[in-house]
Coordinates of N, CA and C and ligand atoms in Angstrom, one line a residue:
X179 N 8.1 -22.3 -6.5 CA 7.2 -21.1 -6.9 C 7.5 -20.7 -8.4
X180 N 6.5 -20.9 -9.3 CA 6.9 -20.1 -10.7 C 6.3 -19.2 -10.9
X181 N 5.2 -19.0 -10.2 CA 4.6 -17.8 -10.5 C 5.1 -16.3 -10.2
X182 N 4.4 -15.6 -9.4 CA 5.3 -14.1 -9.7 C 3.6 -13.6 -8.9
X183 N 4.8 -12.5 -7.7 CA 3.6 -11.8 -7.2 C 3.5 -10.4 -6.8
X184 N 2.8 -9.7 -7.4 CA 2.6 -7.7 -7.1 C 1.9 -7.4 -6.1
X185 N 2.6 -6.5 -5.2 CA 1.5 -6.1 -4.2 C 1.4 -4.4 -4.4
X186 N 0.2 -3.9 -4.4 CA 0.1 -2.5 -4.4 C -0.4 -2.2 -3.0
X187 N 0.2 -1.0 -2.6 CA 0.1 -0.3 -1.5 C 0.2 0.8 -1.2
X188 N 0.0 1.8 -0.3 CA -0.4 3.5 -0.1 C -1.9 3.6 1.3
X189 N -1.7 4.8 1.2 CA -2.7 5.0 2.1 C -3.9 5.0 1.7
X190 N -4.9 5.4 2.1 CA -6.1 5.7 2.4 C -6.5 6.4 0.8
X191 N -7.3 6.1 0.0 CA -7.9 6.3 -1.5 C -6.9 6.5 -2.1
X192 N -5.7 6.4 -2.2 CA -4.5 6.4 -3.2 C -5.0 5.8 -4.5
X193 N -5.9 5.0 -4.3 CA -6.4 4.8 -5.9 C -5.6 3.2 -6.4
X194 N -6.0 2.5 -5.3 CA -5.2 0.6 -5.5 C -6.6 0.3 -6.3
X195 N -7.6 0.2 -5.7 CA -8.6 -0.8 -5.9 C -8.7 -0.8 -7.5
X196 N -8.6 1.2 -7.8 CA -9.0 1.6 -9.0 C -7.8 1.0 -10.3
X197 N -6.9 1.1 -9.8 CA -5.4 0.5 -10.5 C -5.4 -0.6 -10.8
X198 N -5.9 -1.6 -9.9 CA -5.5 -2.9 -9.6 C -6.4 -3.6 -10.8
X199 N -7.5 -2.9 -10.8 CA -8.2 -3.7 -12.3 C -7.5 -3.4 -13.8
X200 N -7.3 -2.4 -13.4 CA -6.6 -1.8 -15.0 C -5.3 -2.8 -15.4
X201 N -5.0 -3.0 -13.9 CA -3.2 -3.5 -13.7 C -3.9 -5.1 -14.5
X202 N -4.7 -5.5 -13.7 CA -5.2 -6.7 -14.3 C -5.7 -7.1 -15.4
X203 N -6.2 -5.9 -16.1 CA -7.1 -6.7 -17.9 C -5.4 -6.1 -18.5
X204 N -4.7 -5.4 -17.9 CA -3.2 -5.5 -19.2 C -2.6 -6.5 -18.6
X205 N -2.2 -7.4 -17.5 CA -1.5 -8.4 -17.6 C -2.6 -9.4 -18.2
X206 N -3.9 -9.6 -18.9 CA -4.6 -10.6 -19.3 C -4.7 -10.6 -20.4
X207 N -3.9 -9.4 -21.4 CA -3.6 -9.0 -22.8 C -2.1 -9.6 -22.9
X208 N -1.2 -9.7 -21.9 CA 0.3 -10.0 -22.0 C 0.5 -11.9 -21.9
X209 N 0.0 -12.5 -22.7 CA -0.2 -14.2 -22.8 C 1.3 -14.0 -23.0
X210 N 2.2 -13.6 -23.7 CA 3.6 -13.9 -24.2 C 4.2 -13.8 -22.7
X211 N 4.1 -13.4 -21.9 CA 4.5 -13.2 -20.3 C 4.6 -15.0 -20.0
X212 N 3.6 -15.5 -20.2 CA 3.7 -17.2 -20.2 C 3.1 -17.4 -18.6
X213 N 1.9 -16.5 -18.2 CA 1.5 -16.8 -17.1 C 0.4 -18.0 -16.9
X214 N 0.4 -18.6 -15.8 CA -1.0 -19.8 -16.5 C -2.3 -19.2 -16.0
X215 N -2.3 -18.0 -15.4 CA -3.3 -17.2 -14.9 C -3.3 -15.9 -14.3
X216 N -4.2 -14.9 -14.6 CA -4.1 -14.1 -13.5 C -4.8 -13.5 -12.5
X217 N -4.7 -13.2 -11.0 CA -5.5 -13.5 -9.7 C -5.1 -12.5 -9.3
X218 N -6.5 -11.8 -8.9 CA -6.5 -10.7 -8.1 C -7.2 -11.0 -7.2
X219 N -6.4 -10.4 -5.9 CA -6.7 -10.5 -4.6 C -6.5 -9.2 -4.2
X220 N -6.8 -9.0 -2.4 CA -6.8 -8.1 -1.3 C -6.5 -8.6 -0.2
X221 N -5.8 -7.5 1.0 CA -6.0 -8.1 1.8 C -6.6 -6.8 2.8
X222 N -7.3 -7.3 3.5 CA -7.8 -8.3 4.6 C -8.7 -8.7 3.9
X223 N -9.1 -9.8 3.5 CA -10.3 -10.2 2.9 C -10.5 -10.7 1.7
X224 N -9.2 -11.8 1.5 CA -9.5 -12.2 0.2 C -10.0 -13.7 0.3
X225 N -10.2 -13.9 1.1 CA -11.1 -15.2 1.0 C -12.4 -15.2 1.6
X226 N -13.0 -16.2 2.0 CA -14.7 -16.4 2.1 C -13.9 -16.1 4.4
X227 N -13.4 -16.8 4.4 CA -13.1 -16.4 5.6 C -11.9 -15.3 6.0
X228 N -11.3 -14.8 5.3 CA -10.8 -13.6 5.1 C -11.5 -12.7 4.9
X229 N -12.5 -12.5 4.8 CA -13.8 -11.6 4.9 C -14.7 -11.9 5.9
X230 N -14.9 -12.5 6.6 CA -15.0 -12.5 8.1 C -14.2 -11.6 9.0
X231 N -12.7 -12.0 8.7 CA -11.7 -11.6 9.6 C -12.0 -9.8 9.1
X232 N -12.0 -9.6 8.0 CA -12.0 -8.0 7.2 C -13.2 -7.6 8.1
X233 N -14.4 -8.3 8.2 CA -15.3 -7.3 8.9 C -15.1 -6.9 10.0
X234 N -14.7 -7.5 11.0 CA -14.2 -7.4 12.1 C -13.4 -6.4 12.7
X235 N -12.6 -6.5 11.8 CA -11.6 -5.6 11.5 C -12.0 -4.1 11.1
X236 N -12.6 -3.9 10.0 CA -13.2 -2.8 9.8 C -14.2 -2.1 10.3
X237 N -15.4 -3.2 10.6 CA -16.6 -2.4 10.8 C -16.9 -3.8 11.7
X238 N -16.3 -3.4 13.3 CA -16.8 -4.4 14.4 C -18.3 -4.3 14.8
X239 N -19.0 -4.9 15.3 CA -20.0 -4.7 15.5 C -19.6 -4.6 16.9
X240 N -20.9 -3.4 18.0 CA -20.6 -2.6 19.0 C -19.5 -1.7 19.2
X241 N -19.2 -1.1 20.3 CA -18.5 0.2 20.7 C -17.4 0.2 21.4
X242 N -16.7 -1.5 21.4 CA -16.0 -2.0 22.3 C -14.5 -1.3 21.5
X243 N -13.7 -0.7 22.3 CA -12.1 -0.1 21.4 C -11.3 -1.2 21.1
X244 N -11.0 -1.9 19.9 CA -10.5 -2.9 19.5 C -8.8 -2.5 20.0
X245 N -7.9 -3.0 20.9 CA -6.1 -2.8 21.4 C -5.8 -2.7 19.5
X246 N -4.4 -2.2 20.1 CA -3.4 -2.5 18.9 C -2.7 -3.7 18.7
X247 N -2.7 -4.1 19.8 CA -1.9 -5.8 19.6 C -3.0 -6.9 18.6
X248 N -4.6 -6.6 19.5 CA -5.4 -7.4 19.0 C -5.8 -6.9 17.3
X249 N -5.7 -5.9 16.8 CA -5.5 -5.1 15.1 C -4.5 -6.0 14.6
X250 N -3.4 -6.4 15.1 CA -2.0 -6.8 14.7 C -2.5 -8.1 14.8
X251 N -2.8 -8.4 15.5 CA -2.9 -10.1 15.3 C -4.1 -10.6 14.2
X252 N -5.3 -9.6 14.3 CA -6.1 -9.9 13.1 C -5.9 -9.9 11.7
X253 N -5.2 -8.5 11.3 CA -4.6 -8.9 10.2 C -3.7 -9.9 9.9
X254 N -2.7 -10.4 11.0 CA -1.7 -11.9 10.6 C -2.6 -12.7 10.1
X255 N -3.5 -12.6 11.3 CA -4.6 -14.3 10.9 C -5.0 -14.3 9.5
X256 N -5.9 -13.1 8.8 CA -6.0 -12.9 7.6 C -5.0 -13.4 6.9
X257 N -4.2 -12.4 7.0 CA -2.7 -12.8 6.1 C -2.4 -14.1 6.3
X258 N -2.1 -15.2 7.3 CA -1.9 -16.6 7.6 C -2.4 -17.1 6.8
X259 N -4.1 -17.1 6.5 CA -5.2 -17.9 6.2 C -4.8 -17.7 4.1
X260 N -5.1 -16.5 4.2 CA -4.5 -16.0 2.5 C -3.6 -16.8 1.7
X261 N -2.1 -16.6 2.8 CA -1.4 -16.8 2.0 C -1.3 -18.7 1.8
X262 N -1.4 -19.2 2.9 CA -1.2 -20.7 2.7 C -2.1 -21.4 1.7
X263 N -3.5 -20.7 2.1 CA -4.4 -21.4 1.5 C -5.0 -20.9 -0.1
X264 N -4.4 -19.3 -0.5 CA -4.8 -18.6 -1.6 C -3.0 -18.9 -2.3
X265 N -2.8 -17.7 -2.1 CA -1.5 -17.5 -2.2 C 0.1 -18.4 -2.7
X266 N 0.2 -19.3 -2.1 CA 1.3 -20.3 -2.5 C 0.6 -21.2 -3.6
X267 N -0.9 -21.8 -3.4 CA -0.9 -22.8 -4.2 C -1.3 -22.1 -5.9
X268 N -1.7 -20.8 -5.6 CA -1.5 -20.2 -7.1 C 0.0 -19.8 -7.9
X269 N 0.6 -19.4 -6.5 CA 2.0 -19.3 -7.3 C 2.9 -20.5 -7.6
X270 N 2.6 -21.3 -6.7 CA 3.1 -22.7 -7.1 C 2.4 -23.2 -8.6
X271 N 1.3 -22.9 -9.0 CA 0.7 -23.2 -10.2 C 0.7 -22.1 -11.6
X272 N 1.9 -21.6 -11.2 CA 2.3 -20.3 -12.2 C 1.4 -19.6 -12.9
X273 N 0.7 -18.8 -11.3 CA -0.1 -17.8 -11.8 C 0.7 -16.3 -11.1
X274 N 0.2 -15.3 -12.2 CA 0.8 -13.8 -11.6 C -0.7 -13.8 -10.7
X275 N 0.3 -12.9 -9.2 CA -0.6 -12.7 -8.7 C -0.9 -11.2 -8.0
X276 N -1.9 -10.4 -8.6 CA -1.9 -9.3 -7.6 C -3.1 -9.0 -5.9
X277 N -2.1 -8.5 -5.7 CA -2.7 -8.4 -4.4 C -2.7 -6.5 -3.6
X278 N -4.4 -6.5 -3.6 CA -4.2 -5.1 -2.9 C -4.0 -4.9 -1.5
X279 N -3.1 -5.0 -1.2 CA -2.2 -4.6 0.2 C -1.5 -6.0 1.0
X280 N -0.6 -6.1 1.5 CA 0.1 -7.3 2.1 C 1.1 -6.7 3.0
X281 N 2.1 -7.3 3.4 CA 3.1 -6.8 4.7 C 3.5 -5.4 4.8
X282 N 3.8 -4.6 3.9 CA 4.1 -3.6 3.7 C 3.0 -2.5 4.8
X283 N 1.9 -3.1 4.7 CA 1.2 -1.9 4.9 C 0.9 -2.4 6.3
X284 N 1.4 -3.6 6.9 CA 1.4 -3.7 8.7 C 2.3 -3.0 9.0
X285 N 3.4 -2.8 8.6 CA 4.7 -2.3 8.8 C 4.3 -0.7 9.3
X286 N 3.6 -0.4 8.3 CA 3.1 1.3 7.7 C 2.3 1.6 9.1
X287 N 1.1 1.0 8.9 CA -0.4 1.1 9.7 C 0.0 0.7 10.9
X288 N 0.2 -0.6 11.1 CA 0.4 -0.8 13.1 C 1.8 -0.3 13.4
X289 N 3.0 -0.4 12.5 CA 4.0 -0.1 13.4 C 4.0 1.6 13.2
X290 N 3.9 2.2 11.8 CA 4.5 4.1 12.0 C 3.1 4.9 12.3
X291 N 1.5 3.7 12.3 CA 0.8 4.6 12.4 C 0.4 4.1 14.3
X292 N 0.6 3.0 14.6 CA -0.3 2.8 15.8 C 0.7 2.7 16.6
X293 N 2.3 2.7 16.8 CA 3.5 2.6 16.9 C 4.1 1.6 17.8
X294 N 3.2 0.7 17.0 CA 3.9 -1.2 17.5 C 5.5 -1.2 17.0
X295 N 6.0 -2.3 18.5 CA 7.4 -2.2 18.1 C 7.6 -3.2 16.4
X296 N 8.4 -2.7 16.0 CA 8.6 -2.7 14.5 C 9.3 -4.2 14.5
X297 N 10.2 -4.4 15.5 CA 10.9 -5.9 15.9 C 10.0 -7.1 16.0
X298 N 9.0 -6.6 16.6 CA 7.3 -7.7 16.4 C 6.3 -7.5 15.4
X299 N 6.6 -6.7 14.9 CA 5.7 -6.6 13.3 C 7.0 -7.8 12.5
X300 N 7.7 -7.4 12.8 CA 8.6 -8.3 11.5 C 8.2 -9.3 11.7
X301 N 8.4 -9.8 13.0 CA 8.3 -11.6 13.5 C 6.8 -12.3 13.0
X302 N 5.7 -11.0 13.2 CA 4.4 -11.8 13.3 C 4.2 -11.9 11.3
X303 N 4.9 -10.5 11.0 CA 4.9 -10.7 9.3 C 5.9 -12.3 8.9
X304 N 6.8 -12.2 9.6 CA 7.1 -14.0 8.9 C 6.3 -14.7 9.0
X305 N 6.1 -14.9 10.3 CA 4.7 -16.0 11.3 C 3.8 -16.1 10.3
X306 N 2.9 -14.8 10.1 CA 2.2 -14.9 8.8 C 2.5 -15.8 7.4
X307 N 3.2 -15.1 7.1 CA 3.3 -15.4 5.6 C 4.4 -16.7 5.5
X308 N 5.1 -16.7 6.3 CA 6.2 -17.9 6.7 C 7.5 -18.0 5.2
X309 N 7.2 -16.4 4.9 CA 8.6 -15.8 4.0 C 8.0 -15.4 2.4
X310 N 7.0 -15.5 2.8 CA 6.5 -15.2 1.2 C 6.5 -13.9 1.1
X311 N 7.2 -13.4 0.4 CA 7.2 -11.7 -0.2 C 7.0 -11.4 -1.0
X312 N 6.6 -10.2 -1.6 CA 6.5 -10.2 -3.2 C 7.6 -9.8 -3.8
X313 N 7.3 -10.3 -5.0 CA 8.5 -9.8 -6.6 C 8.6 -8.7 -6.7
X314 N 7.3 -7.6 -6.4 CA 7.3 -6.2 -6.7 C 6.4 -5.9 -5.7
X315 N 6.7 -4.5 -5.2 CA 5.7 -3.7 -4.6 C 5.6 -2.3 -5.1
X316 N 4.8 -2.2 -5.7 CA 4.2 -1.2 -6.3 C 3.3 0.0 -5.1
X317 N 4.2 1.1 -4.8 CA 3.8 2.0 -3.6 C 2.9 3.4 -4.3
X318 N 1.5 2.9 -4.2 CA 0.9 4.5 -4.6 C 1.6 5.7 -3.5
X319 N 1.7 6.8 -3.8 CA 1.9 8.0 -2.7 C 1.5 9.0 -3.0
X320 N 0.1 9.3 -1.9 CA -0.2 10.7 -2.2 C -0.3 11.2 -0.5
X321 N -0.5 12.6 -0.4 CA -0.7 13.2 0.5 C -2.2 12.5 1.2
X322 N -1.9 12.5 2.7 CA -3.4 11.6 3.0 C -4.4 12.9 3.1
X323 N -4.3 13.7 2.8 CA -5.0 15.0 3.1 C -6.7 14.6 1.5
X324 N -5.0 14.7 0.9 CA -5.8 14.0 -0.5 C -6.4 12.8 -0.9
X325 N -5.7 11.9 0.0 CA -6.3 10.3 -0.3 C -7.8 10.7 0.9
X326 N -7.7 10.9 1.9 CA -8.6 11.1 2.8 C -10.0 11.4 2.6
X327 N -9.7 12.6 1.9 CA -11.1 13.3 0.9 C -11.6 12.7 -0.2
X328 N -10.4 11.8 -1.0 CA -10.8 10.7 -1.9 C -11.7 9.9 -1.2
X329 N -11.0 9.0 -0.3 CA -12.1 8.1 0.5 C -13.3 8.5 0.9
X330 N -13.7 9.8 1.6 CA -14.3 9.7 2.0 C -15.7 10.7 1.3
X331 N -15.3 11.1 0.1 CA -16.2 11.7 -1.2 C -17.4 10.8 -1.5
X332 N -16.9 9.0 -0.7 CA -17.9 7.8 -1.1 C -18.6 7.9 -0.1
X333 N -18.8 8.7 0.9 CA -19.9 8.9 1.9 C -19.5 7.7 3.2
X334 N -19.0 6.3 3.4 CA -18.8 5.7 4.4 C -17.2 5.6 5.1
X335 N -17.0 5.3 6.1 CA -15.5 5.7 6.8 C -15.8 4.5 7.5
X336 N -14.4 3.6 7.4 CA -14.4 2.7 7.8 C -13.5 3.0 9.4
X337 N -13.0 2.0 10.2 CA -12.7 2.1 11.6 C -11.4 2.7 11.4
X338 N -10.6 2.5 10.3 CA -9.6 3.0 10.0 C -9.0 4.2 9.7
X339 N -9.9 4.1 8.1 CA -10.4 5.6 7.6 C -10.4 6.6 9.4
X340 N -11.3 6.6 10.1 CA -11.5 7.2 10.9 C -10.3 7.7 12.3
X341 N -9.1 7.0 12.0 CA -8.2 7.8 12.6 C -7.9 9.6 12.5
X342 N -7.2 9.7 13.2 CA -6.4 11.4 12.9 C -5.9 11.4 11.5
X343 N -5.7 12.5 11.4 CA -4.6 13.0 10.2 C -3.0 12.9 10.4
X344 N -3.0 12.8 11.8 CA -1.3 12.2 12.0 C -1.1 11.3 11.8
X345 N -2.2 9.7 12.3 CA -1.9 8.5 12.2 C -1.6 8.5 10.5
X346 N -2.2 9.3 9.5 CA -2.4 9.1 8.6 C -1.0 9.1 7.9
X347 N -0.2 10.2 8.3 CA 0.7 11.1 7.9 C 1.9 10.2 8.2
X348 N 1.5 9.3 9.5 CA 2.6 8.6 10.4 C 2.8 7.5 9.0
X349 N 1.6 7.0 8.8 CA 1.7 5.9 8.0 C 2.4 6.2 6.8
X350 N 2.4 7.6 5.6 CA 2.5 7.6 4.9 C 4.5 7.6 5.0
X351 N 4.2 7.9 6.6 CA 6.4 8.0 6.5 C 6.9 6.4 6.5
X352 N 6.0 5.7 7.3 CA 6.0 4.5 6.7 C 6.5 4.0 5.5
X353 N 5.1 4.0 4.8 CA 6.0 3.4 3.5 C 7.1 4.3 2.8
X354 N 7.6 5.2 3.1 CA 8.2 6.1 2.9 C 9.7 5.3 3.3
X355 N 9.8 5.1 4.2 CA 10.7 4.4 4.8 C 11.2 3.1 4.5
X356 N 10.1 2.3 4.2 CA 10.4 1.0 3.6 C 11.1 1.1 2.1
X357 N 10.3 2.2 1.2 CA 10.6 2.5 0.0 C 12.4 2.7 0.4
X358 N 12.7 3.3 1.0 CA 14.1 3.9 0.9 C 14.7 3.1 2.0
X359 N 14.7 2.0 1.8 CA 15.3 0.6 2.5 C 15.4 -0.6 1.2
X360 N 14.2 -0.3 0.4 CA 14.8 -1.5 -0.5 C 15.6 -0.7 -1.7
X361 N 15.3 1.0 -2.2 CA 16.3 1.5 -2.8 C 17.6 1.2 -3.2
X362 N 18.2 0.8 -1.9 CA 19.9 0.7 -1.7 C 19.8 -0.7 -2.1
X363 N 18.5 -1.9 -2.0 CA 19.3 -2.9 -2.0 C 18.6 -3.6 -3.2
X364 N 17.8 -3.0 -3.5 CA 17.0 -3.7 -5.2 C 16.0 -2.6 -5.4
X365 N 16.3 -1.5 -6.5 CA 15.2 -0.5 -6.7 C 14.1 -1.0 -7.4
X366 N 14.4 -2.5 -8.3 CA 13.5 -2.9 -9.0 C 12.3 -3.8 -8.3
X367 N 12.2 -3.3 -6.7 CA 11.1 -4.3 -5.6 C 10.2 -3.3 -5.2
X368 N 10.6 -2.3 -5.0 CA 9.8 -1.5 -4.0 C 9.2 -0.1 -4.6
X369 N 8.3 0.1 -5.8 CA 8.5 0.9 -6.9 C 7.6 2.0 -6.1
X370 N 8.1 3.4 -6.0 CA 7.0 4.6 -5.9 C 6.9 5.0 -7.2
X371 N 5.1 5.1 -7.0 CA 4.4 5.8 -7.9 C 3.5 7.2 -8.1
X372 N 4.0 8.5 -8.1 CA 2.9 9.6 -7.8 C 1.5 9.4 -8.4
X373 N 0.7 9.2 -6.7 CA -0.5 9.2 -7.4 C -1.9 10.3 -7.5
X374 N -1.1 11.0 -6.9 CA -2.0 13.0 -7.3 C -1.6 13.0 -8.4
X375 N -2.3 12.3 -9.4 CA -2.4 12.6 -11.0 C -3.6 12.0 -11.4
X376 N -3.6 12.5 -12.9 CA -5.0 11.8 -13.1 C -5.2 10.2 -13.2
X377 N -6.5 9.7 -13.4 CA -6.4 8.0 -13.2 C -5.4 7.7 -13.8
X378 N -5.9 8.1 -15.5 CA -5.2 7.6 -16.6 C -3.5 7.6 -16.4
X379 N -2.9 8.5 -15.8 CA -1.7 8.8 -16.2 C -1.0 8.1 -14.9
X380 N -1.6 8.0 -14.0 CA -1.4 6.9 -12.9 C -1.3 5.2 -13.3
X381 N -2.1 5.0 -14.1 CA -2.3 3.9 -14.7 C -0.8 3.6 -15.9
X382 N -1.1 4.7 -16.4 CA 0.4 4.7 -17.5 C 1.8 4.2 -16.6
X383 N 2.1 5.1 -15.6 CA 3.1 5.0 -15.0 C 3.0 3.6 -14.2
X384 N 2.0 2.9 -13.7 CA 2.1 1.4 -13.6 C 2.9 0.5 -14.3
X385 N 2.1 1.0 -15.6 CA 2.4 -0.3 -16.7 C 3.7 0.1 -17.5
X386 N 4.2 1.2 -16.9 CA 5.8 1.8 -17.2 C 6.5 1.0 -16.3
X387 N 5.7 0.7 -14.8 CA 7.2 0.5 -13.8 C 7.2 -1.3 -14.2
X388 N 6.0 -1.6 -14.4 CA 5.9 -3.4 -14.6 C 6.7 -3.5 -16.3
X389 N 6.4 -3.2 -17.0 CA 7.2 -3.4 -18.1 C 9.1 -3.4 -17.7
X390 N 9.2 -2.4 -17.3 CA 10.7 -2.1 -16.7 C 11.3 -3.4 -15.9
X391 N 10.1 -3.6 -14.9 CA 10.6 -5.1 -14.4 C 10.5 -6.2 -14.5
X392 N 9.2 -6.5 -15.6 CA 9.6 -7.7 -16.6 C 10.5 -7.8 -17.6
X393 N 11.1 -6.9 -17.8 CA 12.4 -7.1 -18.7 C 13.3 -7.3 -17.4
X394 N 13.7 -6.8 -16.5 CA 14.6 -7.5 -15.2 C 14.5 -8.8 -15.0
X395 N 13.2 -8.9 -14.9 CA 13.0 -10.8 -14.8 C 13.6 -11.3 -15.7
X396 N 13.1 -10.9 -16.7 CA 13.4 -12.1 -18.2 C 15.1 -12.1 -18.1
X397 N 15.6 -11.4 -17.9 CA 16.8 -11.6 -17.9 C 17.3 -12.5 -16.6
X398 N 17.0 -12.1 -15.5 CA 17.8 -13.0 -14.7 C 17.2 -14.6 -14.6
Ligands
T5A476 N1 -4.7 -2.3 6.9 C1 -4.5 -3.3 5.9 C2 -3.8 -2.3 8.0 O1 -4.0 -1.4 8.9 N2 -2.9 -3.2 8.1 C3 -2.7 -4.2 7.2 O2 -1.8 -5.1 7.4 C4 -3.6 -4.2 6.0 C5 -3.4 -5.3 5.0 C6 -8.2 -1.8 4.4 C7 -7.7 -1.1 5.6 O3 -6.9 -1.9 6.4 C8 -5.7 -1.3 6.7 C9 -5.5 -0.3 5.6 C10 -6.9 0.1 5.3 O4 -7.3 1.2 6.2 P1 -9.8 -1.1 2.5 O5 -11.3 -0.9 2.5 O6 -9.3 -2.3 1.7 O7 -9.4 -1.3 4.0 O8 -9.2 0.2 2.2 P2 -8.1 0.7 1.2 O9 -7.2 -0.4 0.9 O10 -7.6 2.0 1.8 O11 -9.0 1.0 -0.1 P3 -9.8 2.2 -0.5 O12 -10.9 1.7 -1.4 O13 -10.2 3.1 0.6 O14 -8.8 3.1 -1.3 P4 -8.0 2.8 -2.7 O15 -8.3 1.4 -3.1 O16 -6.6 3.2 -2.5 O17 -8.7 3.8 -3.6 P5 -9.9 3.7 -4.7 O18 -9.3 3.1 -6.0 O19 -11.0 2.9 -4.1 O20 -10.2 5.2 -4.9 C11 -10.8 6.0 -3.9 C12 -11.6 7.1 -4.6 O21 -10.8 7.9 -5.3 C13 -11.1 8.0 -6.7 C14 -11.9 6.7 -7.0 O22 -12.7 6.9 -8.1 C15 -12.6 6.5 -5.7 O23 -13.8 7.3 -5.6 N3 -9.8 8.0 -7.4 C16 -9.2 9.1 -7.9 N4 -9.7 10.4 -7.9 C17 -8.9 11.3 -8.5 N5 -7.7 11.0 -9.1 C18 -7.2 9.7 -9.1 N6 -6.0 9.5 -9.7 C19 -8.0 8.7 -8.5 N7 -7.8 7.4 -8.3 C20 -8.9 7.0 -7.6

């Protein structure tokens, strides 16, 4: 692998989608980085059939209550399909790559918000990705009170969007928790970002925490 890969993550309108381009036209200004490309992705749904699996997922057709086991297995499949067939052969071909959401947020969403055992999230997250992790994870954090109203200011609510305000809150301890697990063991992986601020200054403090860790890289 020479490439190099960011995942952004947070709850519900934290403000990824909006970041994730910004994050992109400044790594496509940074040539001295020595990247051979840069690739923005999502997930559930970054491929032609990963957007199958995303609809499904989000906006099922009928009224049938999708289990939590079967939520957990759809996103693996997504994630399986991504990463083998998107994911490795870009990094293998030294490209940076960002991606809006990846294991972090099954961790968050099925295990602290739907409260799947956390010992079978890990296994199905390998299964998935079969160890691929990112270089960085870049954690928006805002109150879902606030992300929620963000989201849903755009008029549609997806199957998700549409949980409680606890699942929401569950999730936010989530990444809460992961953050303060990779702390102790590499603070330069798992970066929180306040994102109850304005775009701009949200954006600043991005390209504050990626600068910080491209100088980490360069050195080791
Ligand atoms: N999911 C995903 C799981 O449960 N398990 C998994 O393993 C994975 C991978 C994905 C859903 O799937 C779940 C999580 C999600 O529920 P999605 O449509 O991709 O669904 O949803 P999100 O990733 O949540 O994306 P959203 O578009 O809803 O939110 P974003 O991307 O965080 O926010 P963004 O940038 O679209 O902004 C939302 C609104 O807020 C405004 C924007 O203009 C926009 O209107 N905004 C701000 N307003 C004020 N101040 C700021 N700083 C702002 N930043 C953005």
């Amino acid at each position: 692998m020479n490439g190099k890969f960011i995942a952004l993550e947070g709850g519900e309108g934290c403000g990824k989608t909006t970041q994730i381009q910004s994050l992109e036209a400044w790594f496509c200004q940074r040539s001295d980085l020595g990247f051979t490309e840069i690739k923005r992705t999502r997930e559930p749904g970054g491929s032609p059939l990963c957007q199958q699996i995303r609809q499904v997922l989000l906006t099922p057709d009928g009224d049938e209550e999708m289990q939590n086991r079967t939520e957990l297995l759809l996103y693996a499949a997504d994630r399986a399909q991504h990463v083998e067939a998107w994911l490795r052969p870009w990094l293998a071909n030294g490209a940076l790559v960002l991606c809006d959401r990846y294991t972090a947020s099954t961790v968050a969403y099925q295990g602290y918000g739907r409260g799947l055992d956390q010992t079978l999230i890990k296994e199905i997250n390998q299964i998935a990705t079969g160890g691929l992790e990112p270089d960085l994870t870049l954690w928006l954090d805002l109150d879902p009170e606030i992300g929620l109203a963000r989201a849903q200011a755009r008029g549609t609510h997806d199957r998700i969007e549409q949980a409680d305000l606890q699942f929401h809150q569950n999730v936010r301890a989530g990444f809460a928790a992961l953050h303060q697990q990779q702390q102790l063991a590499n603070p330069n992986r798992f970066i929180q970002i306040d994102a109850n601020q304005s775009i701009e200054q949200v954006t600043q403090d991005l390209q504050a925490a990626c600068d910080r860790v491209l100088k980490s890289w360069a050195k080791s």
